[in-house]
């Protein structure tokens, strides 16, 4: 899978992470190429969320190396800020800023981090809101929107920084079934446009249809990886087989 | 089938009808409250008569024959003037205490969340110590602390920069001088333009994305006006006759006009409240159906309006009081503008005043009128209520910050916002909404706790009032005066807090 080459945008080598005496990551090694869509699945508590939260250093890993877009993640604050501006993230609970309008949510980071003029960032935000299909909600507050709409705003907010990589942490797990599709559609469109994406999800349909590669996590490490085809039709590992038999 | 339906449409018996029960409950409560007030009133009046006391307000105008330790007037010529001295003293503690307690409390509250062990524990010890000892004990402690210093002695006589003794802490102060009020006009106008300038710079920031230094520009504008006014304030002398004209207008105004205006105002406020209330119930589909509670509120509001209007018409004294107040106010302004004794009013607006120790009588050393003296009483009550309230505010601030969910910080960091930006743009605006209502409670507590000043002989309104009723025997009127005063302060404070609270409410569905 991960062959050599200049286009590896994320490189993880033996990444380990402890919460107190609980080891959440037990040595994750993988490479992700530009424009690749990687879906991460696995049982709860298997470390998949912790893994992607390490990539933009919402959690600090304790052993191993993570290199994102040629910058190694260390305690150097400048590198962390640089990487966070390049890596967008979408959360399970949306985490929109409830005291700001939808438009202000989207323009906040461009205004304060990229120092984009207000007029320019407003125009860009409106384009993004159109792309996710809710331009008419721009002046409303997050509390006035449905869950699906909020999650689409969250995607637009992350895209406003023109990130090279997008991380999705169970983006549809807090949504009503009828709203899952509208969010997945936006993500599919994003994948087709060539965005590098890492998606933690339980939506197997999405994995099958959109993913270039599937990573199966358990006990804090990658147990099995492969194309969706390989993964859903002929999994090799017993743990993978058990997991798939329980959810499919 | 048909019979059943008919039964359902039958009127229920009165004692099972929710509408009737609701109205009955409201009226019963109203009647009980009125009855209790009436019984208290008549019993009280009877007791006062039996003891040969009189209930009256003469003490407000009579010379009180008391002297007050500190304040704007040490030998007031009327009871109301004495109470005013007490009120000003109380407000001095309250206003400065609220400001300092807020700043201190916020810092300690944030320190309490610090990951630095020493900072965290220091804040913790502060909070737990101050919060868990009675305020009165703390006030006695601070008073005792100042008494550890010596009395001023003969060797201390002279002008000082700073002097501390058992009589207090004397520091230099800035005092308004002859041109102060004329200069103040410049500053007020400057504040207005500073606001205009501030908004302009913010717009510039939003349009261009350049650093706008909005605050610096605004502060500069005020300073510029203050500087120009420092020399040009005699230009404002023309306002003197204007104030004088307004004062004589109020002097010439017949009482019945004020009575009419106040009565119409009371009715107008009631009408405005009802209209706003009804507007609030209006939906796109038209006026929502009124519930019994809504009707009760409307009836109550109109009743209150009518009662106040009647009160203003029957009690002409209220209108006279308003008229006198306005006339006195503008006469006061008149005296501060235009010609002064000895020609034009050209002196400086402010002057530097330094404290000095002087000797009175045979061998009694004390601070003179220069600078400002933080007396033992003021020091004890001020430090006491400020530190005490700050410890509660710290907990409120901590709770407010913790109540903003973790995801908000994470989302802000994930977007690349720096920690300071995320605190300023995301966390604090949300924490502030949560903090505001309990913060208002703490402000009210501080205001009410200033009454403990009586324990260290600080002449705030309670001590002054007590001295007055010891002289005149008018206990009940003085107590009523206190209650109305504290109620007004509390209502004003809480309406300010509520106003901001409403403005900051999160918009939900």
PDB file of N, CA and C in Angstrom, chain B residues 344-426:
ATOM      1  N   UNK B 344     -13.435  86.121  35.883  1.00  0.00           N
ATOM      2  CA  UNK B 344     -13.663  84.967  35.022  1.00  0.00           C
ATOM      3  C   UNK B 344     -13.202  83.683  35.684  1.00  0.00           C
ATOM      4  N   UNK B 345     -13.860  82.569  35.323  1.00  0.00           N
ATOM      5  CA  UNK B 345     -13.484  81.260  35.865  1.00  0.00           C
ATOM      6  C   UNK B 345     -12.402  80.671  34.953  1.00  0.00           C
ATOM      7  N   UNK B 346     -11.149  80.935  35.310  1.00  0.00           N
ATOM      8  CA  UNK B 346     -10.075  80.504  34.414  1.00  0.00           C
ATOM      9  C   UNK B 346      -9.121  79.527  35.081  1.00  0.00           C
ATOM     10  N   UNK B 347      -9.398  79.143  36.311  1.00  0.00           N
ATOM     11  CA  UNK B 347      -8.467  78.272  37.038  1.00  0.00           C
ATOM     12  C   UNK B 347      -8.362  76.892  36.410  1.00  0.00           C
ATOM     13  N   UNK B 348      -7.486  76.087  36.973  1.00  0.00           N
ATOM     14  CA  UNK B 348      -7.292  74.742  36.457  1.00  0.00           C
ATOM     15  C   UNK B 348      -8.482  73.849  36.811  1.00  0.00           C
ATOM     16  N   UNK B 349      -8.725  72.814  35.998  1.00  0.00           N
ATOM     17  CA  UNK B 349      -9.817  71.885  36.315  1.00  0.00           C
ATOM     18  C   UNK B 349      -9.513  71.006  37.525  1.00  0.00           C
ATOM     19  N   UNK B 350      -8.259  70.569  37.617  1.00  0.00           N
ATOM     20  CA  UNK B 350      -7.912  69.631  38.678  1.00  0.00           C
ATOM     21  C   UNK B 350      -6.705  70.147  39.425  1.00  0.00           C
ATOM     22  N   UNK B 351      -6.599  69.751  40.666  1.00  0.00           N
ATOM     23  CA  UNK B 351      -5.362  70.100  41.371  1.00  0.00           C
ATOM     24  C   UNK B 351      -4.905  68.905  42.176  1.00  0.00           C
ATOM     25  N   UNK B 352      -3.631  68.902  42.413  1.00  0.00           N
ATOM     26  CA  UNK B 352      -2.952  67.854  43.150  1.00  0.00           C
ATOM     27  C   UNK B 352      -3.073  68.205  44.624  1.00  0.00           C
ATOM     28  N   UNK B 353      -3.509  67.246  45.436  1.00  0.00           N
ATOM     29  CA  UNK B 353      -3.687  67.569  46.843  1.00  0.00           C
ATOM     30  C   UNK B 353      -2.922  66.567  47.686  1.00  0.00           C
ATOM     31  N   UNK B 354      -2.081  67.078  48.605  1.00  0.00           N
ATOM     32  CA  UNK B 354      -1.264  66.178  49.419  1.00  0.00           C
ATOM     33  C   UNK B 354      -1.733  66.186  50.868  1.00  0.00           C
ATOM     34  N   UNK B 355      -1.637  65.056  51.526  1.00  0.00           N
ATOM     35  CA  UNK B 355      -2.111  64.993  52.909  1.00  0.00           C
ATOM     36  C   UNK B 355      -1.144  65.694  53.863  1.00  0.00           C
ATOM     37  N   UNK B 356      -1.662  66.146  54.974  1.00  0.00           N
ATOM     38  CA  UNK B 356      -0.783  66.712  55.999  1.00  0.00           C
ATOM     39  C   UNK B 356      -1.334  66.376  57.379  1.00  0.00           C
ATOM     40  N   UNK B 357      -0.426  66.366  58.337  1.00  0.00           N
ATOM     41  CA  UNK B 357      -0.816  66.127  59.726  1.00  0.00           C
ATOM     42  C   UNK B 357      -0.843  67.473  60.419  1.00  0.00           C
ATOM     43  N   UNK B 358      -1.917  67.747  61.172  1.00  0.00           N
ATOM     44  CA  UNK B 358      -2.025  69.030  61.868  1.00  0.00           C
ATOM     45  C   UNK B 358      -2.371  68.762  63.322  1.00  0.00           C
ATOM     46  N   UNK B 359      -2.265  69.796  64.110  1.00  0.00           N
ATOM     47  CA  UNK B 359      -2.577  69.648  65.521  1.00  0.00           C
ATOM     48  C   UNK B 359      -3.805  70.489  65.840  1.00  0.00           C
ATOM     49  N   UNK B 360      -4.744  69.883  66.535  1.00  0.00           N
ATOM     50  CA  UNK B 360      -5.909  70.645  66.981  1.00  0.00           C
ATOM     51  C   UNK B 360      -5.985  70.502  68.490  1.00  0.00           C
ATOM     52  N   UNK B 361      -6.515  71.546  69.133  1.00  0.00           N
ATOM     53  CA  UNK B 361      -6.626  71.512  70.583  1.00  0.00           C
ATOM     54  C   UNK B 361      -5.242  71.459  71.204  1.00  0.00           C
ATOM     55  N   UNK B 362      -5.161  70.919  72.371  1.00  0.00           N
ATOM     56  CA  UNK B 362      -3.909  70.963  73.100  1.00  0.00           C
ATOM     57  C   UNK B 362      -2.874  70.037  72.479  1.00  0.00           C
ATOM     58  N   UNK B 363      -3.229  68.766  72.359  1.00  0.00           N
ATOM     59  CA  UNK B 363      -2.219  67.818  71.930  1.00  0.00           C
ATOM     60  C   UNK B 363      -2.833  66.708  71.085  1.00  0.00           C
ATOM     61  N   UNK B 364      -3.726  67.123  70.173  1.00  0.00           N
ATOM     62  CA  UNK B 364      -4.479  66.148  69.416  1.00  0.00           C
ATOM     63  C   UNK B 364      -4.052  66.232  67.956  1.00  0.00           C
ATOM     64  N   UNK B 365      -3.332  65.203  67.515  1.00  0.00           N
ATOM     65  CA  UNK B 365      -2.798  65.271  66.156  1.00  0.00           C
ATOM     66  C   UNK B 365      -3.703  64.490  65.215  1.00  0.00           C
ATOM     67  N   UNK B 366      -3.972  65.072  64.054  1.00  0.00           N
ATOM     68  CA  UNK B 366      -4.846  64.366  63.113  1.00  0.00           C
ATOM     69  C   UNK B 366      -4.527  64.816  61.690  1.00  0.00           C
ATOM     70  N   UNK B 367      -5.136  64.106  60.706  1.00  0.00           N
ATOM     71  CA  UNK B 367      -4.918  64.475  59.313  1.00  0.00           C
ATOM     72  C   UNK B 367      -5.781  65.672  58.969  1.00  0.00           C
ATOM     73  N   UNK B 368      -5.220  66.605  58.185  1.00  0.00           N
ATOM     74  CA  UNK B 368      -5.986  67.750  57.725  1.00  0.00           C
ATOM     75  C   UNK B 368      -6.807  67.378  56.510  1.00  0.00           C
ATOM     76  N   UNK B 369      -7.257  68.398  55.768  1.00  0.00           N
ATOM     77  CA  UNK B 369      -8.200  68.144  54.680  1.00  0.00           C
ATOM     78  C   UNK B 369      -7.499  67.791  53.372  1.00  0.00           C
ATOM     79  N   UNK B 370      -6.164  67.755  53.354  1.00  0.00           N
ATOM     80  CA  UNK B 370      -5.463  67.494  52.093  1.00  0.00           C
ATOM     81  C   UNK B 370      -5.433  66.019  51.739  1.00  0.00           C
ATOM     82  N   UNK B 371      -5.192  65.751  50.460  1.00  0.00           N
ATOM     83  CA  UNK B 371      -5.085  64.364  49.986  1.00  0.00           C
ATOM     84  C   UNK B 371      -6.338  63.579  50.292  1.00  0.00           C
ATOM     85  N   UNK B 372      -6.191  62.307  50.447  1.00  0.00           N
ATOM     86  CA  UNK B 372      -7.331  61.514  50.877  1.00  0.00           C
ATOM     87  C   UNK B 372      -6.861  60.568  51.974  1.00  0.00           C
ATOM     88  N   UNK B 373      -7.678  60.440  52.993  1.00  0.00           N
ATOM     89  CA  UNK B 373      -7.320  59.588  54.122  1.00  0.00           C
ATOM     90  C   UNK B 373      -8.217  58.356  54.095  1.00  0.00           C
ATOM     91  N   UNK B 374      -7.574  57.205  53.939  1.00  0.00           N
ATOM     92  CA  UNK B 374      -8.327  55.963  54.035  1.00  0.00           C
ATOM     93  C   UNK B 374      -8.404  55.634  55.520  1.00  0.00           C
ATOM     94  N   UNK B 375      -9.537  55.906  56.116  1.00  0.00           N
ATOM     95  CA  UNK B 375      -9.657  55.755  57.564  1.00  0.00           C
ATOM     96  C   UNK B 375      -9.719  54.288  57.940  1.00  0.00           C
ATOM     97  N   UNK B 376      -9.535  54.029  59.214  1.00  0.00           N
ATOM     98  CA  UNK B 376      -9.592  52.651  59.692  1.00  0.00           C
ATOM     99  C   UNK B 376     -10.906  51.988  59.342  1.00  0.00           C
ATOM    100  N   UNK B 377     -12.004  52.732  59.524  1.00  0.00           N
ATOM    101  CA  UNK B 377     -13.328  52.168  59.235  1.00  0.00           C
ATOM    102  C   UNK B 377     -13.468  51.819  57.767  1.00  0.00           C
ATOM    103  N   UNK B 378     -13.117  52.779  56.895  1.00  0.00           N
ATOM    104  CA  UNK B 378     -13.230  52.526  55.462  1.00  0.00           C
ATOM    105  C   UNK B 378     -12.333  51.367  55.061  1.00  0.00           C
ATOM    106  N   UNK B 379     -11.090  51.398  55.548  1.00  0.00           N
ATOM    107  CA  UNK B 379     -10.137  50.348  55.209  1.00  0.00           C
ATOM    108  C   UNK B 379     -10.697  48.975  55.581  1.00  0.00           C
ATOM    109  N   UNK B 380     -11.201  48.864  56.809  1.00  0.00           N
ATOM    110  CA  UNK B 380     -11.665  47.556  57.282  1.00  0.00           C
ATOM    111  C   UNK B 380     -12.860  47.066  56.465  1.00  0.00           C
ATOM    112  N   UNK B 381     -13.849  47.929  56.280  1.00  0.00           N
ATOM    113  CA  UNK B 381     -15.057  47.467  55.584  1.00  0.00           C
ATOM    114  C   UNK B 381     -14.758  47.229  54.112  1.00  0.00           C
ATOM    115  N   UNK B 382     -13.920  48.111  53.515  1.00  0.00           N
ATOM    116  CA  UNK B 382     -13.637  47.976  52.088  1.00  0.00           C
ATOM    117  C   UNK B 382     -12.834  46.710  51.807  1.00  0.00           C
ATOM    118  N   UNK B 383     -11.730  46.549  52.544  1.00  0.00           N
ATOM    119  CA  UNK B 383     -10.910  45.354  52.330  1.00  0.00           C
ATOM    120  C   UNK B 383     -11.728  44.110  52.657  1.00  0.00           C
ATOM    121  N   UNK B 384     -12.503  44.190  53.746  1.00  0.00           N
ATOM    122  CA  UNK B 384     -13.322  43.047  54.149  1.00  0.00           C
ATOM    123  C   UNK B 384     -14.270  42.601  53.058  1.00  0.00           C
ATOM    124  N   UNK B 385     -15.176  43.494  52.615  1.00  0.00           N
ATOM    125  CA  UNK B 385     -16.185  43.054  51.638  1.00  0.00           C
ATOM    126  C   UNK B 385     -15.553  42.742  50.288  1.00  0.00           C
ATOM    127  N   UNK B 386     -14.479  43.472  49.927  1.00  0.00           N
ATOM    128  CA  UNK B 386     -13.883  43.237  48.607  1.00  0.00           C
ATOM    129  C   UNK B 386     -13.232  41.859  48.536  1.00  0.00           C
ATOM    130  N   UNK B 387     -12.395  41.546  49.530  1.00  0.00           N
ATOM    131  CA  UNK B 387     -11.735  40.236  49.503  1.00  0.00           C
ATOM    132  C   UNK B 387     -12.756  39.108  49.634  1.00  0.00           C
ATOM    133  N   UNK B 388     -13.750  39.332  50.487  1.00  0.00           N
ATOM    134  CA  UNK B 388     -14.773  38.307  50.713  1.00  0.00           C
ATOM    135  C   UNK B 388     -15.541  38.040  49.417  1.00  0.00           C
ATOM    136  N   UNK B 389     -16.016  39.121  48.785  1.00  0.00           N
ATOM    137  CA  UNK B 389     -16.779  38.943  47.550  1.00  0.00           C
ATOM    138  C   UNK B 389     -15.901  38.372  46.445  1.00  0.00           C
ATOM    139  N   UNK B 390     -14.616  38.810  46.399  1.00  0.00           N
ATOM    140  CA  UNK B 390     -13.717  38.313  45.353  1.00  0.00           C
ATOM    141  C   UNK B 390     -13.599  36.791  45.416  1.00  0.00           C
ATOM    142  N   UNK B 391     -13.602  36.235  46.636  1.00  0.00           N
ATOM    143  CA  UNK B 391     -13.445  34.782  46.738  1.00  0.00           C
ATOM    144  C   UNK B 391     -14.666  34.074  46.143  1.00  0.00           C
ATOM    145  N   UNK B 392     -15.849  34.666  46.326  1.00  0.00           N
ATOM    146  CA  UNK B 392     -17.046  34.055  45.731  1.00  0.00           C
ATOM    147  C   UNK B 392     -17.045  34.242  44.213  1.00  0.00           C
ATOM    148  N   UNK B 393     -16.634  35.445  43.780  1.00  0.00           N
ATOM    149  CA  UNK B 393     -16.590  35.704  42.338  1.00  0.00           C
ATOM    150  C   UNK B 393     -15.612  34.736  41.669  1.00  0.00           C
ATOM    151  N   UNK B 394     -14.486  34.445  42.357  1.00  0.00           N
ATOM    152  CA  UNK B 394     -13.504  33.519  41.795  1.00  0.00           C
ATOM    153  C   UNK B 394     -14.154  32.166  41.512  1.00  0.00           C
ATOM    154  N   UNK B 395     -14.971  31.684  42.446  1.00  0.00           N
ATOM    155  CA  UNK B 395     -15.637  30.403  42.237  1.00  0.00           C
ATOM    156  C   UNK B 395     -16.633  30.486  41.093  1.00  0.00           C
ATOM    157  N   UNK B 396     -17.327  31.629  40.997  1.00  0.00           N
ATOM    158  CA  UNK B 396     -18.292  31.808  39.912  1.00  0.00           C
ATOM    159  C   UNK B 396     -17.580  31.778  38.559  1.00  0.00           C
ATOM    160  N   UNK B 397     -16.433  32.484  38.497  1.00  0.00           N
ATOM    161  CA  UNK B 397     -15.677  32.541  37.242  1.00  0.00           C
ATOM    162  C   UNK B 397     -15.169  31.148  36.870  1.00  0.00           C
ATOM    163  N   UNK B 398     -14.645  30.443  37.869  1.00  0.00           N
ATOM    164  CA  UNK B 398     -14.134  29.096  37.612  1.00  0.00           C
ATOM    165  C   UNK B 398     -15.245  28.203  37.075  1.00  0.00           C
ATOM    166  N   UNK B 399     -16.403  28.257  37.739  1.00  0.00           N
ATOM    167  CA  UNK B 399     -17.518  27.423  37.298  1.00  0.00           C
ATOM    168  C   UNK B 399     -17.928  27.789  35.880  1.00  0.00           C
ATOM    169  N   UNK B 400     -17.922  29.093  35.579  1.00  0.00           N
ATOM    170  CA  UNK B 400     -18.336  29.541  34.253  1.00  0.00           C
ATOM    171  C   UNK B 400     -17.416  29.020  33.168  1.00  0.00           C
ATOM    172  N   UNK B 401     -16.103  29.075  33.436  1.00  0.00           N
ATOM    173  CA  UNK B 401     -15.155  28.607  32.426  1.00  0.00           C
ATOM    174  C   UNK B 401     -15.276  27.098  32.261  1.00  0.00           C
ATOM    175  N   UNK B 402     -15.412  26.381  33.391  1.00  0.00           N
ATOM    176  CA  UNK B 402     -15.531  24.925  33.311  1.00  0.00           C
ATOM    177  C   UNK B 402     -16.816  24.504  32.611  1.00  0.00           C
ATOM    178  N   UNK B 403     -17.834  25.373  32.680  1.00  0.00           N
ATOM    179  CA  UNK B 403     -19.123  24.994  32.099  1.00  0.00           C
ATOM    180  C   UNK B 403     -19.110  25.084  30.578  1.00  0.00           C
ATOM    181  N   UNK B 404     -18.135  25.812  30.016  1.00  0.00           N
ATOM    182  CA  UNK B 404     -18.019  25.821  28.557  1.00  0.00           C
ATOM    183  C   UNK B 404     -17.412  24.474  28.162  1.00  0.00           C
ATOM    184  N   UNK B 405     -18.129  23.727  27.343  1.00  0.00           N
ATOM    185  CA  UNK B 405     -17.722  22.339  27.113  1.00  0.00           C
ATOM    186  C   UNK B 405     -16.351  22.277  26.450  1.00  0.00           C
ATOM    187  N   UNK B 406     -15.638  21.182  26.737  1.00  0.00           N
ATOM    188  CA  UNK B 406     -14.286  20.965  26.252  1.00  0.00           C
ATOM    189  C   UNK B 406     -14.186  21.033  24.738  1.00  0.00           C
ATOM    190  N   UNK B 407     -15.249  20.579  24.081  1.00  0.00           N
ATOM    191  CA  UNK B 407     -15.248  20.562  22.623  1.00  0.00           C
ATOM    192  C   UNK B 407     -15.009  21.939  22.017  1.00  0.00           C
ATOM    193  N   UNK B 408     -15.433  22.987  22.734  1.00  0.00           N
ATOM    194  CA  UNK B 408     -15.258  24.338  22.204  1.00  0.00           C
ATOM    195  C   UNK B 408     -13.770  24.688  22.116  1.00  0.00           C
ATOM    196  N   UNK B 409     -13.027  24.376  23.165  1.00  0.00           N
ATOM    197  CA  UNK B 409     -11.584  24.628  23.137  1.00  0.00           C
ATOM    198  C   UNK B 409     -10.944  23.814  22.029  1.00  0.00           C
ATOM    199  N   UNK B 410     -11.352  22.536  21.927  1.00  0.00           N
ATOM    200  CA  UNK B 410     -10.762  21.663  20.912  1.00  0.00           C
ATOM    201  C   UNK B 410     -11.043  22.181  19.514  1.00  0.00           C
ATOM    202  N   UNK B 411     -12.303  22.602  19.276  1.00  0.00           N
ATOM    203  CA  UNK B 411     -12.644  23.103  17.943  1.00  0.00           C
ATOM    204  C   UNK B 411     -11.814  24.333  17.623  1.00  0.00           C
ATOM    205  N   UNK B 412     -11.629  25.211  18.625  1.00  0.00           N
ATOM    206  CA  UNK B 412     -10.850  26.426  18.391  1.00  0.00           C
ATOM    207  C   UNK B 412      -9.395  26.073  18.089  1.00  0.00           C
ATOM    208  N   UNK B 413      -8.810  25.138  18.855  1.00  0.00           N
ATOM    209  CA  UNK B 413      -7.412  24.772  18.568  1.00  0.00           C
ATOM    210  C   UNK B 413      -7.303  24.089  17.222  1.00  0.00           C
ATOM    211  N   UNK B 414      -8.280  23.225  16.899  1.00  0.00           N
ATOM    212  CA  UNK B 414      -8.214  22.507  15.630  1.00  0.00           C
ATOM    213  C   UNK B 414      -8.237  23.472  14.452  1.00  0.00           C
ATOM    214  N   UNK B 415      -8.841  24.663  14.652  1.00  0.00           N
ATOM    215  CA  UNK B 415      -8.870  25.645  13.571  1.00  0.00           C
ATOM    216  C   UNK B 415      -7.578  26.436  13.484  1.00  0.00           C
ATOM    217  N   UNK B 416      -6.685  26.238  14.462  1.00  0.00           N
ATOM    218  CA  UNK B 416      -5.413  26.950  14.426  1.00  0.00           C
ATOM    219  C   UNK B 416      -5.406  28.222  15.248  1.00  0.00           C
ATOM    220  N   UNK B 417      -6.483  28.486  16.031  1.00  0.00           N
ATOM    221  CA  UNK B 417      -6.481  29.674  16.883  1.00  0.00           C
ATOM    222  C   UNK B 417      -5.472  29.473  18.008  1.00  0.00           C
ATOM    223  N   UNK B 418      -4.753  30.544  18.335  1.00  0.00           N
ATOM    224  CA  UNK B 418      -3.832  30.461  19.459  1.00  0.00           C
ATOM    225  C   UNK B 418      -4.620  30.416  20.755  1.00  0.00           C
ATOM    226  N   UNK B 419      -3.933  30.007  21.863  1.00  0.00           N
ATOM    227  CA  UNK B 419      -4.643  29.813  23.124  1.00  0.00           C
ATOM    228  C   UNK B 419      -5.299  31.115  23.593  1.00  0.00           C
ATOM    229  N   UNK B 420      -4.587  32.225  23.443  1.00  0.00           N
ATOM    230  CA  UNK B 420      -5.147  33.501  23.891  1.00  0.00           C
ATOM    231  C   UNK B 420      -6.355  33.875  23.037  1.00  0.00           C
ATOM    232  N   UNK B 421      -6.250  33.604  21.713  1.00  0.00           N
ATOM    233  CA  UNK B 421      -7.387  33.911  20.838  1.00  0.00           C
ATOM    234  C   UNK B 421      -8.586  33.058  21.193  1.00  0.00           C
ATOM    235  N   UNK B 422      -8.330  31.781  21.445  1.00  0.00           N
ATOM    236  CA  UNK B 422      -9.446  30.896  21.737  1.00  0.00           C
ATOM    237  C   UNK B 422     -10.121  31.304  23.042  1.00  0.00           C
ATOM    238  N   UNK B 423      -9.325  31.760  24.022  1.00  0.00           N
ATOM    239  CA  UNK B 423      -9.907  32.237  25.282  1.00  0.00           C
ATOM    240  C   UNK B 423     -10.759  33.476  25.043  1.00  0.00           C
ATOM    241  N   UNK B 424     -10.229  34.404  24.246  1.00  0.00           N
ATOM    242  CA  UNK B 424     -10.887  35.697  24.054  1.00  0.00           C
ATOM    243  C   UNK B 424     -12.099  35.587  23.127  1.00  0.00           C
ATOM    244  N   UNK B 425     -11.979  34.787  22.049  1.00  0.00           N
ATOM    245  CA  UNK B 425     -13.033  34.778  21.037  1.00  0.00           C
ATOM    246  C   UNK B 425     -14.069  33.697  21.273  1.00  0.00           C
ATOM    247  N   UNK B 426     -13.680  32.613  21.941  1.00  0.00           N
ATOM    248  CA  UNK B 426     -14.590  31.470  22.050  1.00  0.00           C
ATOM    249  C   UNK B 426     -14.997  31.184  23.501  1.00  0.00           C
TER     250      UNK B 426
END
